[in-house]
Amino acid sequence: ETGVTQTPRHLVMGMTNKKSLKCEQHLGHNAMYWYKQSAKKPLELMFVYNFKEQTENNSVPSRFSPECPNSSHLFLHLHTLQPEDSALYLCASSQEYPFDEQFFGPGTRLTVL
Amino acid sequence: QKEVEQNSGPLSVPEGAIASLNCTYSDQGSQSFFWYRQYSGKSPELIMFIYSNGDKEDGRFTAQLNKASQYVSLLIRDSQPSDSATYLCAVTSGTYKYIFGTGTRLKVLA
């Protein structure tokens, strides 16, 4: 595997389900990010982890819970989501936050029924 | 005022023309500037970055930075239909945040 990988690529869940999104970067980077991108809307930064420590949380509802066990892995735990949470969730990584370019994974297309 | 502003477009240019995409930023202390391309349904990918005033060229792409006027632009020469995408500007602000603009949708007409 190379670059930034995300699983699953597609996810359909009910509002009462609990699921997790996984991101792994194979680039040796120190910073990882979660973004949300809704249809025809700009990228919304959700969380930033730098050297495994959360450095930014942009007022994200508590139904989204991030976890960063090491510099290569990032999870986004989902529970009791709303239909408006349906979006493309993108993971990214960079060597150094916030000065370096970010490399994005392919994203997880989430649909909440 | 938004921290990073782009015209949402669409910007339509004929094939072979020069496409000019602009981005303005509000923080005078901004240090690093990036252009990403995002095809519909795909994730953003880096095209270029620029740190110093002036021009930086890479193939058909030229990034221009003017810190005094607080804008950065991307020129695409000999535009091709495959260049049709949304172009995102990103800036490292003086407060050490990485901020994306809303993107400009480019359509290159064959």
Tab-separated table of C-alpha atoms in Angstrom:
chain	number	residue	atom	x	y	z
A	1	GLU	CA	0.000	0.000	0.000
A	2	THR	CA	1.195	3.466	-0.788
A	3	GLY	CA	0.043	6.970	0.052
A	4	VAL	CA	-3.059	7.410	2.189
A	5	THR	CA	-5.668	4.674	2.315
A	6	GLN	CA	-9.181	4.816	3.704
A	7	THR	CA	-11.689	2.112	4.506
A	8	PRO	CA	-14.459	1.573	3.840
A	9	ARG	CA	-14.867	3.476	0.580
A	10	HIS	CA	-18.644	3.499	0.908
A	11	LEU	CA	-20.795	3.220	4.021
A	12	VAL	CA	-24.535	3.277	4.521
A	13	MET	CA	-25.753	3.425	8.087
A	14	GLY	CA	-28.882	4.067	10.072
A	15	MET	CA	-29.123	6.841	12.614
A	16	THR	CA	-28.834	4.412	15.523
A	17	ASN	CA	-25.778	2.538	14.210
A	18	LYS	CA	-22.202	2.809	15.389
A	19	LYS	CA	-19.476	2.570	12.783
A	20	SER	CA	-15.847	3.594	12.354
A	21	LEU	CA	-13.859	5.022	9.471
A	22	LYS	CA	-10.212	4.065	9.187
A	23	CYS	CA	-7.308	5.944	7.649
A	24	GLU	CA	-3.729	4.803	7.261
A	25	GLN	CA	-0.822	6.736	5.832
A	26	HIS	CA	2.290	5.044	4.468
A	27	LEU	CA	4.290	8.261	3.987
A	28	GLY	CA	5.996	8.624	7.367
A	29	HIS	CA	4.124	11.856	8.050
A	30	ASN	CA	3.573	13.385	11.463
A	31	ALA	CA	0.207	15.082	11.005
A	32	MET	CA	-3.182	13.621	10.060
A	33	TYR	CA	-6.523	15.263	9.345
A	34	TRP	CA	-10.210	14.537	8.964
A	35	TYR	CA	-12.243	16.663	6.536
A	36	LYS	CA	-15.925	16.633	5.646
A	37	GLN	CA	-17.061	17.570	2.163
A	38	SER	CA	-20.786	17.827	1.516
A	39	ALA	CA	-22.243	18.064	-1.971
A	40	LYS	CA	-21.242	21.315	-3.653
A	41	LYS	CA	-19.757	22.664	-0.435
A	42	PRO	CA	-16.152	23.438	0.470
A	43	LEU	CA	-13.874	21.273	2.532
A	44	GLU	CA	-14.578	21.506	6.248
A	45	LEU	CA	-11.676	20.701	8.531
A	46	MET	CA	-12.892	18.557	11.428
A	47	PHE	CA	-9.836	17.404	13.381
A	48	VAL	CA	-6.059	17.714	13.258
A	49	TYR	CA	-3.606	15.379	14.961
A	50	ASN	CA	0.054	16.317	15.132
A	51	PHE	CA	2.430	13.702	16.561
A	52	LYS	CA	-0.662	11.799	17.810
A	53	GLU	CA	-1.937	14.789	19.787
A	54	GLN	CA	-5.174	16.505	18.809
A	55	THR	CA	-4.348	20.090	17.957
A	56	GLU	CA	-7.608	21.220	16.377
A	57	ASN	CA	-11.265	20.396	16.830
A	58	ASN	CA	-13.379	22.723	14.778
A	59	SER	CA	-16.605	22.615	16.793
A	60	VAL	CA	-17.460	19.150	15.589
A	61	PRO	CA	-20.517	17.510	17.215
A	62	SER	CA	-19.716	14.840	19.776
A	63	ARG	CA	-21.355	12.161	17.623
A	64	PHE	CA	-18.026	12.231	15.738
A	65	SER	CA	-15.181	10.895	17.862
A	66	PRO	CA	-11.618	10.759	16.507
A	67	GLU	CA	-8.875	8.426	17.633
A	68	CYS	CA	-5.197	8.507	16.698
A	69	PRO	CA	-3.319	5.547	18.219
A	70	ASN	CA	-0.085	6.342	16.356
A	71	SER	CA	1.193	8.659	13.642
A	72	SER	CA	0.177	6.262	10.870
A	73	HIS	CA	-3.412	5.514	11.832
A	74	LEU	CA	-6.468	7.678	12.323
A	75	PHE	CA	-10.020	6.627	13.073
A	76	LEU	CA	-13.325	8.448	13.087
A	77	HIS	CA	-15.939	6.776	15.262
A	78	LEU	CA	-19.523	7.529	14.322
A	79	HIS	CA	-22.653	7.137	16.434
A	80	THR	CA	-26.224	8.383	16.291
A	81	LEU	CA	-25.569	10.349	13.133
A	82	GLN	CA	-28.093	12.532	11.341
A	83	PRO	CA	-29.020	12.483	7.645
A	84	GLU	CA	-27.237	15.823	7.209
A	85	ASP	CA	-24.002	14.065	8.135
A	86	SER	CA	-24.097	12.294	4.781
A	87	ALA	CA	-20.976	13.457	2.950
A	88	LEU	CA	-17.561	12.493	1.652
A	89	TYR	CA	-15.145	12.111	4.569
A	90	LEU	CA	-11.552	12.686	3.603
A	91	CYS	CA	-8.431	11.817	5.521
A	92	ALA	CA	-5.152	13.583	4.795
A	93	SER	CA	-1.610	13.613	6.105
A	94	SER	CA	1.374	15.943	5.926
A	95	GLN	CA	4.950	15.873	7.076
A	96	GLU	CA	4.683	18.927	9.286
A	97	TYR	CA	1.591	20.861	10.339
A	98	PRO	CA	0.725	23.459	9.133
A	99	PHE	CA	3.505	24.223	6.659
A	100	ASP	CA	3.541	21.286	4.279
A	101	GLU	CA	1.296	20.086	1.507
A	102	GLN	CA	-1.385	17.590	2.431
A	103	PHE	CA	-1.851	14.227	0.790
A	104	PHE	CA	-5.421	12.999	0.676
A	105	GLY	CA	-6.911	9.556	0.782
A	106	PRO	CA	-9.687	8.553	-1.639
A	107	GLY	CA	-12.391	9.274	0.931
A	108	THR	CA	-15.336	7.420	2.427
A	109	ARG	CA	-18.729	8.199	0.933
A	110	LEU	CA	-21.106	8.086	3.916
A	111	THR	CA	-24.876	7.906	3.625
A	112	VAL	CA	-26.986	8.179	6.770
A	113	LEU	CA	-30.532	6.927	6.381
B	1	GLN	CA	-14.177	38.699	5.399
B	2	LYS	CA	-13.259	35.092	4.687
B	3	GLU	CA	-9.685	34.111	5.423
B	4	VAL	CA	-9.151	32.617	1.963
B	5	GLU	CA	-11.430	33.699	-0.879
B	6	GLN	CA	-11.941	32.290	-4.345
B	7	ASN	CA	-14.548	32.963	-6.974
B	8	SER	CA	-16.677	29.812	-7.161
B	9	GLY	CA	-17.085	30.059	-10.939
B	10	PRO	CA	-17.586	28.262	-13.170
B	11	LEU	CA	-14.760	29.766	-15.157
B	12	SER	CA	-15.143	28.673	-18.766
B	13	VAL	CA	-12.225	28.863	-21.177
B	14	PRO	CA	-11.792	27.416	-24.677
B	15	GLU	CA	-9.335	24.589	-25.254
B	16	GLY	CA	-5.823	25.924	-25.791
B	17	ALA	CA	-6.430	29.187	-23.910
B	18	ILE	CA	-4.854	30.346	-20.669
B	19	ALA	CA	-6.977	29.804	-17.551
B	20	SER	CA	-6.338	32.243	-14.731
B	21	LEU	CA	-7.489	31.323	-11.238
B	22	ASN	CA	-7.226	33.762	-8.363
B	23	CYS	CA	-7.158	33.524	-4.590
B	24	THR	CA	-6.967	36.282	-1.982
B	25	TYR	CA	-6.156	35.894	1.686
B	26	SER	CA	-6.702	38.132	4.666
B	27	ASP	CA	-3.800	37.319	7.017
B	28	GLN	CA	-0.699	39.352	6.147
B	29	GLY	CA	1.416	36.876	8.068
B	30	SER	CA	0.529	33.979	5.769
B	31	GLN	CA	3.576	31.984	4.811
B	32	SER	CA	2.865	29.057	2.499
B	33	PHE	CA	0.516	28.811	-0.435
B	34	PHE	CA	-0.796	25.742	-2.213
B	35	TRP	CA	-2.942	24.894	-5.212
B	36	TYR	CA	-4.897	21.639	-5.342
B	37	ARG	CA	-7.024	20.161	-8.099
B	38	GLN	CA	-10.140	18.150	-7.311
B	39	TYR	CA	-12.021	16.206	-9.939
B	40	SER	CA	-15.689	15.560	-9.293
B	41	GLY	CA	-16.125	12.732	-6.783
B	42	LYS	CA	-12.387	12.470	-6.146
B	43	SER	CA	-10.060	13.750	-3.441
B	44	PRO	CA	-7.886	16.859	-3.847
B	45	GLU	CA	-4.366	16.449	-5.221
B	46	LEU	CA	-1.541	18.955	-4.950
B	47	ILE	CA	-0.536	20.807	-8.107
B	48	MET	CA	1.930	23.364	-6.820
B	49	PHE	CA	3.131	25.234	-3.781
B	50	ILE	CA	4.843	28.613	-3.551
B	51	TYR	CA	6.500	30.364	-0.641
B	52	SER	CA	8.204	33.435	-2.152
B	53	ASN	CA	6.947	36.444	-4.078
B	54	GLY	CA	7.039	36.056	-7.828
B	55	ASP	CA	6.348	33.262	-10.264
B	56	LYS	CA	6.943	29.543	-10.049
B	57	GLU	CA	6.532	27.431	-13.159
B	58	ASP	CA	5.943	23.706	-13.492
B	59	GLY	CA	5.066	22.511	-16.972
B	60	ARG	CA	1.831	24.163	-18.079
B	61	PHE	CA	1.191	25.550	-14.588
B	62	THR	CA	2.472	28.825	-13.149
B	63	ALA	CA	1.796	29.985	-9.602
B	64	GLN	CA	2.111	33.696	-8.909
B	65	LEU	CA	2.393	35.153	-5.414
B	66	ASN	CA	2.066	38.805	-4.452
B	67	LYS	CA	2.302	39.171	-0.686
B	68	ALA	CA	1.906	42.958	-0.743
B	69	SER	CA	-1.480	42.605	-2.430
B	70	GLN	CA	-2.267	39.362	-0.615
B	71	TYR	CA	-3.149	37.252	-3.596
B	72	VAL	CA	-1.946	34.098	-5.211
B	73	SER	CA	-2.937	32.965	-8.670
B	74	LEU	CA	-2.620	29.875	-10.830
B	75	LEU	CA	-2.218	30.090	-14.588
B	76	ILE	CA	-2.849	27.058	-16.755
B	77	ARG	CA	-1.429	27.417	-20.246
B	78	ASP	CA	-2.781	25.482	-23.235
B	79	SER	CA	-5.837	24.423	-21.226
B	80	GLN	CA	-7.182	20.955	-21.979
B	81	PRO	CA	-10.628	19.468	-21.325
B	82	SER	CA	-8.883	17.184	-18.795
B	83	ASP	CA	-8.062	20.298	-16.754
B	84	SER	CA	-11.774	20.724	-16.018
B	85	ALA	CA	-12.005	20.399	-12.243
B	86	THR	CA	-12.328	22.454	-9.071
B	87	TYR	CA	-9.139	24.234	-8.049
B	88	LEU	CA	-8.592	24.810	-4.350
B	89	CYS	CA	-6.278	27.401	-2.890
B	90	ALA	CA	-4.807	26.702	0.564
B	91	VAL	CA	-2.824	29.006	2.805
B	92	THR	CA	-0.773	28.566	5.961
B	93	SER	CA	-1.903	31.557	7.974
B	94	GLY	CA	0.129	33.681	10.342
B	95	THR	CA	-1.735	31.988	13.189
B	96	TYR	CA	-0.362	28.635	12.033
B	97	LYS	CA	-3.550	27.251	10.552
B	98	TYR	CA	-3.918	25.551	7.192
B	99	ILE	CA	-6.945	27.072	5.488
B	100	PHE	CA	-8.625	26.013	2.257
B	101	GLY	CA	-10.615	28.316	0.039
B	102	THR	CA	-13.982	27.252	-1.339
B	103	GLY	CA	-12.554	26.454	-4.756
B	104	THR	CA	-13.083	27.655	-8.320
B	105	ARG	CA	-14.718	25.335	-10.823
B	106	LEU	CA	-12.940	25.403	-14.175
B	107	LYS	CA	-14.541	24.207	-17.398
B	108	VAL	CA	-12.370	23.856	-20.481
B	109	LEU	CA	-14.516	23.754	-23.592
B	110	ALA	CA	-13.430	21.506	-26.458
